[in-house]
Tab-separated table of C-alpha atoms in Angstrom:
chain	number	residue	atom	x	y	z
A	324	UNK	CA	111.736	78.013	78.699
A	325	UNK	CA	114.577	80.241	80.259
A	326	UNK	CA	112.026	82.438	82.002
A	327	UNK	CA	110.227	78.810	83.420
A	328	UNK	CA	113.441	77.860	84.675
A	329	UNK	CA	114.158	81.086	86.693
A	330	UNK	CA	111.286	81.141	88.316
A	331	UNK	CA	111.742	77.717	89.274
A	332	UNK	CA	115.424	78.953	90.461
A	333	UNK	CA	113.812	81.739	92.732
A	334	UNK	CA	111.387	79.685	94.311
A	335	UNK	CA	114.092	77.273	94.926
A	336	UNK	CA	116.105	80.026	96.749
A	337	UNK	CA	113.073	81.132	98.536
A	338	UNK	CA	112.808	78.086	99.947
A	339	UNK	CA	116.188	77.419	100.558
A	340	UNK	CA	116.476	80.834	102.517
A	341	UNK	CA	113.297	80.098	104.514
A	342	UNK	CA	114.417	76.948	105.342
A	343	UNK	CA	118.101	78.635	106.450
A	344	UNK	CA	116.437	81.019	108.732
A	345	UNK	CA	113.006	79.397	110.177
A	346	UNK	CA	114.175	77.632	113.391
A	347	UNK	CA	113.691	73.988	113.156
A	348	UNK	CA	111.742	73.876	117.008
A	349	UNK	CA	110.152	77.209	117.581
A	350	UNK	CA	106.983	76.447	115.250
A	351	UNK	CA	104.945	72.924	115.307
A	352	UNK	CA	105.596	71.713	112.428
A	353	UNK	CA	101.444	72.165	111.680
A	354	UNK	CA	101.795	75.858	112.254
A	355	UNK	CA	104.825	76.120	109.831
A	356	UNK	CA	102.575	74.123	107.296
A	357	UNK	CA	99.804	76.436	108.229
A	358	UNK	CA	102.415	79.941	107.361
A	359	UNK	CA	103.421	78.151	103.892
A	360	UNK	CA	100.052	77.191	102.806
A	361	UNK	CA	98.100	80.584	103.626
A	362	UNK	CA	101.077	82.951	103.469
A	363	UNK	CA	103.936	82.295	101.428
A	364	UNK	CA	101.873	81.428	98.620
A	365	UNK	CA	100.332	84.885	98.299
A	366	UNK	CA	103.925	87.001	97.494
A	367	UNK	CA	106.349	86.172	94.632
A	368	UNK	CA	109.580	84.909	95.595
A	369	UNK	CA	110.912	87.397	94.394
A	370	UNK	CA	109.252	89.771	96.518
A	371	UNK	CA	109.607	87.779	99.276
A	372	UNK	CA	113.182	87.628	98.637
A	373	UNK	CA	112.859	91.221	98.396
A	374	UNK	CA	111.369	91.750	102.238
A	375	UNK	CA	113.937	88.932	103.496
A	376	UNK	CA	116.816	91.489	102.260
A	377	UNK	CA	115.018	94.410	103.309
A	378	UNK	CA	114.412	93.609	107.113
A	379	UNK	CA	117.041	91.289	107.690
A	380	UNK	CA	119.838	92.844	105.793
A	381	UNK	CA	120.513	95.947	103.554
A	382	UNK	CA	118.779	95.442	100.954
A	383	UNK	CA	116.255	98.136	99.144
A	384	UNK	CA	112.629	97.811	98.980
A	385	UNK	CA	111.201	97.531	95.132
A	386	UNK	CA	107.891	99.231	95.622
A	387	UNK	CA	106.169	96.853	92.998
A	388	UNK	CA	106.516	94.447	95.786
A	389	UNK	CA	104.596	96.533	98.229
A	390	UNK	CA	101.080	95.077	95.998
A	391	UNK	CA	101.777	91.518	96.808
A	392	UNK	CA	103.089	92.264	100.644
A	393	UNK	CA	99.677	94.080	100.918
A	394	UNK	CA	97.708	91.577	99.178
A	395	UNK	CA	99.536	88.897	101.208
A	396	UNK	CA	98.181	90.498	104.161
A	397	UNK	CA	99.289	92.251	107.765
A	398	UNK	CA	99.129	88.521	109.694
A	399	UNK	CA	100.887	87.114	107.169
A	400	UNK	CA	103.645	89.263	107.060
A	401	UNK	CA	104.208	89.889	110.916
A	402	UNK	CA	104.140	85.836	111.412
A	403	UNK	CA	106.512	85.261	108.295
A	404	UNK	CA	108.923	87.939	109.605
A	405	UNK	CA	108.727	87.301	113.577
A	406	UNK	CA	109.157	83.301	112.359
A	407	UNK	CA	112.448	84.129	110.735
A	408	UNK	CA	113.886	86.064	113.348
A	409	UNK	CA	112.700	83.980	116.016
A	410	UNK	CA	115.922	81.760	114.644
A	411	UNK	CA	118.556	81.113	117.900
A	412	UNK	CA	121.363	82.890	115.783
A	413	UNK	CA	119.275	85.936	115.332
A	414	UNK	CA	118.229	86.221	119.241
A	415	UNK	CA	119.054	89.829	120.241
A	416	UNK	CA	117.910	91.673	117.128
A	417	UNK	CA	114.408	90.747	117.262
A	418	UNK	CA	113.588	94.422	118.187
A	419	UNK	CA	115.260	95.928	115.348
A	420	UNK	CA	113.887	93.455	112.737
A	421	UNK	CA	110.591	93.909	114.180
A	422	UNK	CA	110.963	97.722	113.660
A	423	UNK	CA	112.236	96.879	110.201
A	424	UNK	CA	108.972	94.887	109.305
A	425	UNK	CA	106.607	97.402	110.972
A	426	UNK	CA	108.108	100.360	108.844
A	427	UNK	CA	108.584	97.981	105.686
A	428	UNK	CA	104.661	97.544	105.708
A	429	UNK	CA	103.661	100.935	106.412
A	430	UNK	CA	105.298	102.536	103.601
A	431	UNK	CA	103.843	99.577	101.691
A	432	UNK	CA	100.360	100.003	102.612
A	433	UNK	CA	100.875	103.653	102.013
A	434	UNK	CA	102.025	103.194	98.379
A	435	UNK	CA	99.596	101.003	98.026
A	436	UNK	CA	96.553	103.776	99.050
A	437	UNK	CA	98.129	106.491	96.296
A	438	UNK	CA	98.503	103.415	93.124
């Protein structure tokens, strides 16, 4: 039952963070249903926890997460990340987190060739 109710605790977070960073008017609200449905559900939250710290803060990249972010998919992972930092208070930065997501799937995919 404890192990239920933290995964039901990090998918709340997940959602909570997604919802603190996605942009309210930057996606049609059909296109953000579109990201959840075919994206979001592929990756654990806490991997995708794990990629929100990684690009957008300092956080360090748990290579068992680099399966799911490769399963999950290239498209999936550039539109997740470039929806996120499309937010108004993150204008600026784009570049850097851009550079952060490019070289966070790399290594990924490159871990993923040697497993």
């Amino acid at each position: 039952m404890a192990k239920l109710g933290s995964h039901v605790t990090a998918l709340f977070i997940v959602v909570a963070l997604v919802c603190a960073f996605v942009p309210v008017f930057s996606v049609e609200e059909a296109e953000a249903k579109t990201l959840w449905d075919t994206c979001l559900v592929k990756i654990t939250p806490k991997c995708a926890l794990n990629m929100i710290a990684v690009v957008f803060g300092n956080g360090t990249l748990i290579e068992s997460c680099c399966q799911d972010l490769v399963q999950e998919g290239k498209v999936c992972h550039d539109n997740l990340i470039k929806y996120i930092a499309d937010r108004p208070s993150l204008i600026g930065r784009e570049t850097q987190y851009l550079k952060k997501r490019d070289d966070v799937w790399s290594h990924c995919v490159s871990i993923s060739k040697t497993a």
